[in-house]
PDB file of C-alpha atoms in Angstrom:
ATOM      1  CA  MET A 916      21.514  -8.983  -9.774  1.00 40.00           C
ATOM      2  CA  ALA A 917      23.968 -11.376 -10.763  1.00 41.00           C
ATOM      3  CA  ASN A 918      25.386 -11.051  -7.682  1.00 47.00           C
ATOM      4  CA  ILE A 919      22.126 -10.254  -5.175  1.00 47.00           C
ATOM      5  CA  PHE A 920      22.217 -14.237  -4.094  1.00 49.00           C
ATOM      6  CA  GLY A 921      25.843 -14.477  -3.532  1.00 50.00           C
ATOM      7  CA  GLU A 922      28.803 -13.229  -1.344  1.00 54.00           C
ATOM      8  CA  GLN A 923      28.118  -9.320  -2.328  1.00 71.00           C
ATOM      9  CA  ILE A 924      24.447  -9.527  -0.540  1.00 74.00           C
ATOM     10  CA  ASN A 925      25.447 -11.555   2.420  1.00 72.00           C
ATOM     11  CA  THR A 926      27.846  -8.974   3.429  1.00 81.00           C
ATOM     12  CA  ILE A 927      25.616  -6.090   3.777  1.00 85.00           C
ATOM     13  CA  ASP A 928      24.815  -5.101   7.007  1.00 84.00           C
ATOM     14  CA  PHE A 929      20.697  -4.787   7.282  1.00 86.00           C
ATOM     15  CA  GLN A 930      20.960  -2.345  10.508  1.00 85.00           C
ATOM     16  CA  ASP A 931      23.408  -0.154   9.255  1.00 87.00           C
ATOM     17  CA  GLU A 932      22.108   3.425   9.252  1.00 87.00           C
ATOM     18  CA  THR A 933      24.830   4.966   7.020  1.00 89.00           C
ATOM     19  CA  ASN A 934      23.538   2.852   3.735  1.00 93.00           C
ATOM     20  CA  PRO A 935      21.123   4.666   2.222  1.00 93.00           C
ATOM     21  CA  PHE A 936      19.806   1.915   0.011  1.00 95.00           C
ATOM     22  CA  LEU A 937      18.132   0.464   3.054  1.00 96.00           C
ATOM     23  CA  ILE A 938      14.734   1.886   3.136  1.00 96.00           C
ATOM     24  CA  PRO A 939      11.925   1.191   5.728  1.00 97.00           C
ATOM     25  CA  ILE A 940       8.688  -1.287   5.091  1.00 97.00           C
ATOM     26  CA  GLY A 941       5.433  -0.217   5.773  1.00 97.00           C
ATOM     27  CA  VAL A 942       2.478  -3.100   5.828  1.00 97.00           C
ATOM     28  CA  SER A 943      -0.116  -2.261   4.530  1.00 96.00           C
ATOM     29  CA  ASN A 944      -3.732  -3.733   5.949  1.00 96.00           C
ATOM     30  CA  ARG A 945      -6.782  -3.477   3.868  1.00 98.00           C
ATOM     31  CA  HIS A 946      -8.522  -0.654   3.257  1.00 98.00           C
ATOM     32  CA  LEU A 947     -10.620   2.089   1.708  1.00 98.00           C
ATOM     33  CA  HIS A 948     -10.216   5.545   0.137  1.00 98.00           C
ATOM     34  CA  ILE A 949     -13.451   7.467  -0.362  1.00 98.00           C
ATOM     35  CA  SER A 950     -14.884   9.836  -2.473  1.00 98.00           C
ATOM     36  CA  GLU A 951     -17.102  12.648  -0.404  1.00 98.00           C
ATOM     37  CA  LYS A 952     -20.128  11.431  -2.541  1.00 97.00           C
ATOM     38  CA  ASP A 953     -20.052   8.041  -0.986  1.00 98.00           C
ATOM     39  CA  PHE A 954     -18.918   9.156   1.923  1.00 98.00           C
ATOM     40  CA  GLU A 955     -22.133  11.248   2.562  1.00 97.00           C
ATOM     41  CA  THR A 956     -24.357   8.596   1.559  1.00 98.00           C
ATOM     42  CA  ILE A 957     -22.936   5.967   3.601  1.00 98.00           C
ATOM     43  CA  PHE A 958     -22.296   8.221   6.800  1.00 98.00           C
ATOM     44  CA  GLY A 959     -24.969  11.116   6.472  1.00 97.00           C
ATOM     45  CA  ALA A 960     -25.034  14.791   4.644  1.00 95.00           C
ATOM     46  CA  GLY A 961     -22.578  17.083   6.081  1.00 92.00           C
ATOM     47  CA  ARG A 962     -20.805  14.610   7.716  1.00 95.00           C
ATOM     48  CA  THR A 963     -16.800  14.529   7.276  1.00 96.00           C
ATOM     49  CA  LEU A 964     -13.384  12.094   7.609  1.00 98.00           C
ATOM     50  CA  THR A 965     -12.211  12.086  11.356  1.00 98.00           C
ATOM     51  CA  SER A 966      -8.492  11.889  11.665  1.00 98.00           C
ATOM     52  CA  ILE A 967      -6.983   9.401  14.202  1.00 98.00           C
ATOM     53  CA  LYS A 968      -3.722   8.922  13.186  1.00 96.00           C
ATOM     54  CA  ASP A 969      -1.250  10.359  10.923  1.00 96.00           C
ATOM     55  CA  LEU A 970       0.444   7.926   8.613  1.00 95.00           C
ATOM     56  CA  SER A 971       3.560   8.017   6.984  1.00 92.00           C
ATOM     57  CA  GLN A 972       2.941   9.810   3.667  1.00 94.00           C
ATOM     58  CA  PRO A 973       2.826  13.444   4.926  1.00 93.00           C
ATOM     59  CA  GLY A 974      -1.431  14.459   4.546  1.00 95.00           C
ATOM     60  CA  GLN A 975      -2.553  11.211   4.793  1.00 96.00           C
ATOM     61  CA  PHE A 976      -4.160   9.782   7.471  1.00 98.00           C
ATOM     62  CA  ALA A 977      -6.057   6.821   9.357  1.00 98.00           C
ATOM     63  CA  CYS A 978      -9.463   7.755   9.858  1.00 98.00           C
ATOM     64  CA  GLU A 979     -12.435   6.864  13.061  1.00 98.00           C
ATOM     65  CA  GLU A 980     -14.852   5.669   9.889  1.00 98.00           C
ATOM     66  CA  THR A 981     -14.815   2.264   8.964  1.00 98.00           C
ATOM     67  CA  VAL A 982     -17.368   0.554   6.519  1.00 98.00           C
ATOM     68  CA  HIS A 983     -18.099  -3.427   5.845  1.00 98.00           C
ATOM     69  CA  VAL A 984     -17.291  -4.392   2.389  1.00 98.00           C
ATOM     70  CA  VAL A 985     -19.758  -6.856   0.530  1.00 98.00           C
ATOM     71  CA  GLY A 986     -18.910  -8.852  -1.958  1.00 98.00           C
ATOM     72  CA  PRO A 987     -20.897 -12.122  -3.990  1.00 97.00           C
ATOM     73  CA  LYS A 988     -19.454 -14.704  -1.015  1.00 98.00           C
ATOM     74  CA  GLY A 989     -18.685 -12.568   1.970  1.00 98.00           C
ATOM     75  CA  MET A 990     -18.532  -9.814   4.064  1.00 98.00           C
ATOM     76  CA  ILE A 991     -15.163  -7.983   5.475  1.00 98.00           C
ATOM     77  CA  GLU A 992     -16.266  -5.766   8.585  1.00 98.00           C
ATOM     78  CA  ASN A 993     -14.872  -2.464   9.853  1.00 98.00           C
ATOM     79  CA  MET A 994     -12.760  -1.895   6.970  1.00 98.00           C
ATOM     80  CA  ARG A 995     -10.606   1.859   7.700  1.00 98.00           C
ATOM     81  CA  ILE A 996     -10.913   4.372   5.786  1.00 98.00           C
ATOM     82  CA  LEU A 997      -7.825   6.565   4.861  1.00 98.00           C
ATOM     83  CA  GLY A 998      -8.057  10.154   4.503  1.00 98.00           C
ATOM     84  CA  PRO A 999      -7.900  12.385   2.986  1.00 98.00           C
ATOM     85  CA  PHE A1000     -11.003  12.456   0.486  1.00 98.00           C
ATOM     86  CA  ARG A1001     -10.369  11.080  -3.248  1.00 97.00           C
ATOM     87  CA  GLY A1002     -11.982  11.326  -6.562  1.00 97.00           C
ATOM     88  CA  GLN A1003     -13.390   8.037  -7.071  1.00 98.00           C
ATOM     89  CA  THR A1004     -13.624   5.250  -4.080  1.00 98.00           C
ATOM     90  CA  GLN A1005     -10.926   2.498  -3.932  1.00 98.00           C
ATOM     91  CA  ILE A1006     -10.728  -0.392  -1.903  1.00 98.00           C
ATOM     92  CA  GLU A1007      -7.238  -2.365  -1.589  1.00 98.00           C
ATOM     93  CA  VAL A1008      -7.381  -5.535  -0.304  1.00 98.00           C
ATOM     94  CA  SER A1009      -5.111  -8.599   0.208  1.00 98.00           C
ATOM     95  CA  GLN A1010      -5.614 -11.907  -2.496  1.00 98.00           C
ATOM     96  CA  THR A1011      -6.694 -13.522   0.936  1.00 98.00           C
ATOM     97  CA  ASP A1012      -9.551 -10.563   1.544  1.00 98.00           C
ATOM     98  CA  ALA A1013     -10.350 -11.465  -1.986  1.00 98.00           C
ATOM     99  CA  ARG A1014     -10.868 -14.660  -2.037  1.00 98.00           C
ATOM    100  CA  LYS A1015     -13.256 -14.036   1.332  1.00 98.00           C
ATOM    101  CA  LEU A1016     -15.365 -11.448  -0.607  1.00 98.00           C
ATOM    102  CA  GLY A1017     -15.822 -13.515  -3.931  1.00 98.00           C
ATOM    103  CA  ILE A1018     -13.852 -11.164  -6.030  1.00 98.00           C
ATOM    104  CA  GLN A1019     -11.255 -11.173  -8.490  1.00 98.00           C
ATOM    105  CA  PRO A1020      -9.233  -7.759  -8.252  1.00 98.00           C
ATOM    106  CA  PRO A1021      -6.418  -7.214 -10.480  1.00 98.00           C
ATOM    107  CA  LEU A1022      -2.998  -6.333  -9.328  1.00 97.00           C
ATOM    108  CA  ARG A1023      -2.959  -2.546 -10.005  1.00 97.00           C
ATOM    109  CA  HIS A1024      -1.284   0.767  -9.226  1.00 95.00           C
ATOM    110  CA  SER A1025      -3.412   3.543  -6.841  1.00 95.00           C
ATOM    111  CA  GLY A1026      -5.877   5.061  -9.183  1.00 95.00           C
ATOM    112  CA  ASP A1027      -5.854   2.810 -12.126  1.00 97.00           C
ATOM    113  CA  LEU A1028      -9.361   1.291 -11.745  1.00 98.00           C
ATOM    114  CA  ALA A1029     -10.981   0.880 -15.470  1.00 97.00           C
ATOM    115  CA  GLY A1030     -12.093  -2.562 -15.598  1.00 97.00           C
ATOM    116  CA  THR A1031     -11.807  -3.601 -11.953  1.00 98.00           C
ATOM    117  CA  PRO A1032     -14.774  -5.468 -10.144  1.00 98.00           C
ATOM    118  CA  GLY A1033     -16.795  -3.511  -7.374  1.00 98.00           C
ATOM    119  CA  CYS A1034     -18.268  -4.489  -4.496  1.00 98.00           C
ATOM    120  CA  VAL A1035     -20.615  -2.830  -2.035  1.00 98.00           C
ATOM    121  CA  LEU A1036     -20.105  -0.555   0.823  1.00 98.00           C
ATOM    122  CA  VAL A1037     -22.619  -0.360   3.985  1.00 98.00           C
ATOM    123  CA  GLY A1038     -22.368   2.256   7.107  1.00 98.00           C
ATOM    124  CA  PRO A1039     -24.491   3.579   9.483  1.00 97.00           C
ATOM    125  CA  LYS A1040     -27.064   5.952   7.190  1.00 97.00           C
ATOM    126  CA  GLY A1041     -26.636   3.993   4.117  1.00 97.00           C
ATOM    127  CA  TYR A1042     -24.962   1.780   1.673  1.00 98.00           C
ATOM    128  CA  VAL A1043     -23.215   2.063  -1.796  1.00 98.00           C
ATOM    129  CA  VAL A1044     -22.891  -0.038  -4.673  1.00 98.00           C
ATOM    130  CA  LEU A1045     -19.944   0.252  -6.685  1.00 98.00           C
ATOM    131  CA  GLU A1046     -19.348  -1.143 -10.193  1.00 98.00           C
ATOM    132  CA  SER A1047     -15.561  -0.507 -10.064  1.00 98.00           C
ATOM    133  CA  GLY A1048     -12.845   0.225  -7.468  1.00 98.00           C
ATOM    134  CA  CYS A1049     -11.523  -3.093  -5.751  1.00 98.00           C
ATOM    135  CA  ILE A1050      -7.767  -3.832  -6.168  1.00 98.00           C
ATOM    136  CA  LEU A1051      -4.731  -5.588  -5.549  1.00 98.00           C
ATOM    137  CA  ALA A1052      -2.271  -2.856  -4.760  1.00 97.00           C
ATOM    138  CA  LYS A1053       1.001  -3.316  -6.442  1.00 97.00           C
ATOM    139  CA  THR A1054       4.311  -2.943  -4.444  1.00 97.00           C
ATOM    140  CA  HIS A1055       5.992   0.274  -4.686  1.00 97.00           C
ATOM    141  CA  ILE A1056       8.288   2.735  -3.279  1.00 98.00           C
ATOM    142  CA  HIS A1057       7.257   6.476  -2.404  1.00 98.00           C
ATOM    143  CA  MET A1058      10.151   8.489  -1.920  1.00 97.00           C
ATOM    144  CA  SER A1059      10.577  12.612  -2.015  1.00 97.00           C
ATOM    145  CA  LEU A1060      12.737  14.621  -4.544  1.00 98.00           C
ATOM    146  CA  GLU A1061      15.487  14.891  -2.391  1.00 97.00           C
ATOM    147  CA  GLU A1062      15.585  11.088  -1.313  1.00 97.00           C
ATOM    148  CA  GLY A1063      15.170  10.052  -5.074  1.00 97.00           C
ATOM    149  CA  ALA A1064      18.218  12.243  -6.037  1.00 97.00           C
ATOM    150  CA  ARG A1065      19.976  10.822  -3.396  1.00 96.00           C
ATOM    151  CA  LEU A1066      19.420   7.249  -4.566  1.00 96.00           C
ATOM    152  CA  GLY A1067      19.871   7.968  -8.359  1.00 97.00           C
ATOM    153  CA  VAL A1068      15.813   6.997  -8.780  1.00 97.00           C
ATOM    154  CA  ALA A1069      13.535   8.744 -11.175  1.00 98.00           C
ATOM    155  CA  ASP A1070       9.838   8.846 -10.939  1.00 97.00           C
ATOM    156  CA  LYS A1071       8.023   5.461 -12.370  1.00 97.00           C
ATOM    157  CA  GLU A1072      11.298   3.984 -12.468  1.00 98.00           C
ATOM    158  CA  LEU A1073      11.425   0.222 -11.954  1.00 97.00           C
ATOM    159  CA  VAL A1074      13.789  -1.376  -9.047  1.00 97.00           C
ATOM    160  CA  ASP A1075      14.072  -4.573  -7.528  1.00 96.00           C
ATOM    161  CA  VAL A1076      13.597  -4.929  -3.770  1.00 96.00           C
ATOM    162  CA  TYR A1077      15.642  -7.692  -1.551  1.00 95.00           C
ATOM    163  CA  VAL A1078      14.254  -8.690   1.404  1.00 94.00           C
ATOM    164  CA  LYS A1079      16.670 -10.623   4.056  1.00 91.00           C
ATOM    165  CA  SER A1080      14.662 -12.785   6.518  1.00 91.00           C
ATOM    166  CA  GLU A1081      14.353 -16.207   7.462  1.00 91.00           C
ATOM    167  CA  ARG A1082      12.363 -15.813   4.045  1.00 90.00           C
ATOM    168  CA  PRO A1083      14.248 -13.982   1.605  1.00 90.00           C
ATOM    169  CA  LEU A1084      13.049 -13.031  -1.048  1.00 92.00           C
ATOM    170  CA  CYS A1085      13.421 -10.794  -4.086  1.00 93.00           C
ATOM    171  CA  PHE A1086      10.613  -8.537  -5.356  1.00 96.00           C
ATOM    172  CA  MET A1087      11.321  -7.200  -9.179  1.00 95.00           C
ATOM    173  CA  ASP A1088       9.962  -4.253 -10.898  1.00 96.00           C
ATOM    174  CA  VAL A1089       8.922  -2.177  -8.108  1.00 98.00           C
ATOM    175  CA  MET A1090       7.900   1.402  -9.228  1.00 97.00           C
ATOM    176  CA  ALA A1091       9.127   4.157  -7.591  1.00 98.00           C
ATOM    177  CA  ARG A1092       6.955   6.885  -6.928  1.00 97.00           C
ATOM    178  CA  VAL A1093       9.239  10.449  -6.377  1.00 98.00           C
ATOM    179  CA  HIS A1094       7.020  13.582  -5.403  1.00 96.00           C
ATOM    180  CA  LYS A1095       8.008  16.573  -2.998  1.00 96.00           C
ATOM    181  CA  ASP A1096       5.266  15.342  -1.012  1.00 95.00           C
ATOM    182  CA  TYR A1097       6.218  11.646  -0.342  1.00 97.00           C
ATOM    183  CA  ARG A1098       8.733  10.214   2.163  1.00 96.00           C
ATOM    184  CA  LEU A1099      10.784   6.720   1.327  1.00 97.00           C
ATOM    185  CA  ASP A1100       8.715   3.589   2.333  1.00 96.00           C
ATOM    186  CA  PHE A1101       8.273   0.152   0.510  1.00 98.00           C
ATOM    187  CA  HIS A1102       4.537  -0.276   0.673  1.00 97.00           C
ATOM    188  CA  ILE A1103       3.695  -3.934   0.385  1.00 97.00           C
ATOM    189  CA  ASP A1104       0.400  -6.021   1.585  1.00 97.00           C
ATOM    190  CA  THR A1105      -0.516  -8.227   4.593  1.00 97.00           C
ATOM    191  CA  ASP A1106       0.078 -11.351   2.229  1.00 98.00           C
ATOM    192  CA  GLU A1107       3.113 -10.331   0.981  1.00 97.00           C
ATOM    193  CA  ALA A1108       4.583  -9.311   4.552  1.00 97.00           C
ATOM    194  CA  ASN A1109       3.752 -12.909   5.777  1.00 96.00           C
ATOM    195  CA  ALA A1110       5.328 -14.579   2.778  1.00 95.00           C
ATOM    196  CA  ALA A1111       8.660 -12.758   3.421  1.00 95.00           C
ATOM    197  CA  GLY A1112       8.644 -13.063   6.817  1.00 95.00           C
ATOM    198  CA  VAL A1113       8.799  -8.663   7.784  1.00 96.00           C
ATOM    199  CA  LYS A1114       7.003  -6.614   9.387  1.00 97.00           C
ATOM    200  CA  THR A1115       6.597  -2.469   9.386  1.00 97.00           C
ATOM    201  CA  GLY A1116      10.017  -1.155  10.258  1.00 96.00           C
ATOM    202  CA  ASP A1117      12.052  -3.342   9.023  1.00 96.00           C
ATOM    203  CA  LYS A1118      14.676  -2.359   6.208  1.00 96.00           C
ATOM    204  CA  VAL A1119      14.788  -3.924   2.677  1.00 96.00           C
ATOM    205  CA  LEU A1120      17.491  -3.127   0.442  1.00 95.00           C
ATOM    206  CA  LEU A1121      16.665  -1.067  -2.567  1.00 96.00           C
ATOM    207  CA  ILE A1122      18.767  -2.637  -6.223  1.00 94.00           C
ATOM    208  CA  LYS A1123      18.929  -0.420  -9.304  1.00 92.00           C
ATOM    209  CA  LYS A1124      18.856  -2.471 -12.708  1.00 85.00           C
TER     210      LYS A1124
END
C-alpha cells in the first residue's frame, strides 16, 4: 500500500487488457431478491419470475416484475426484482435510498440479514410486511475458481481496490467471493460509483495485501 498513490500507481495503464489485476466494475442499482412465498403473496398464487435480462453473474437475471418498497418516511416505486428465488427476501439499497425510506440498514454481505430493518413490499395482488431484510451491500468482488487461482486470491480473502478517475479513491478490505459459478466483477452501489466518478465497465486495480 505504501506506493499506491505514488509513482508506481501512475505508471499503470488502466486500458491494458493484458493486466489480470485490472477488473471490471459492475454498478448495482437498488434491487431486491425475493422468496417464492413472498412473491406469490404479492403477485398471486402460481405466478413465477419473468426474466428479461441476464446479469453478469451466471444464473442471475433481472425480472420484469417490480414492487413498491415502503418505509416509515417514504416509498420507492417499481424496485426491480432479481432472480432466481431466494430462501429469504432481501432488499439492497444505497444510503440515499435508505434516507428516503426512513430506515437505517447496516452494511452487510448478501444473506447476512439478522438484526436488519424491514419494510413493506406492495405489488398488484397484495403486500408483505417484512420484519427484516434491508441492507446496504458491502463492496465485493466475484471471481471464478480459475480467476481466483490466476490472481492468487482465495475465497473470502480481503483485498484493496484502487479507482483511477477524476475522483480517485481506494476501497479497503473488499471481500473476494471465489466460486465456480462466479465471473470477475467488482460490485459497488450507485452512491459509491458516483463518489468515485465511475460506471459499469470501467476498470479498477485489485491490490493484494
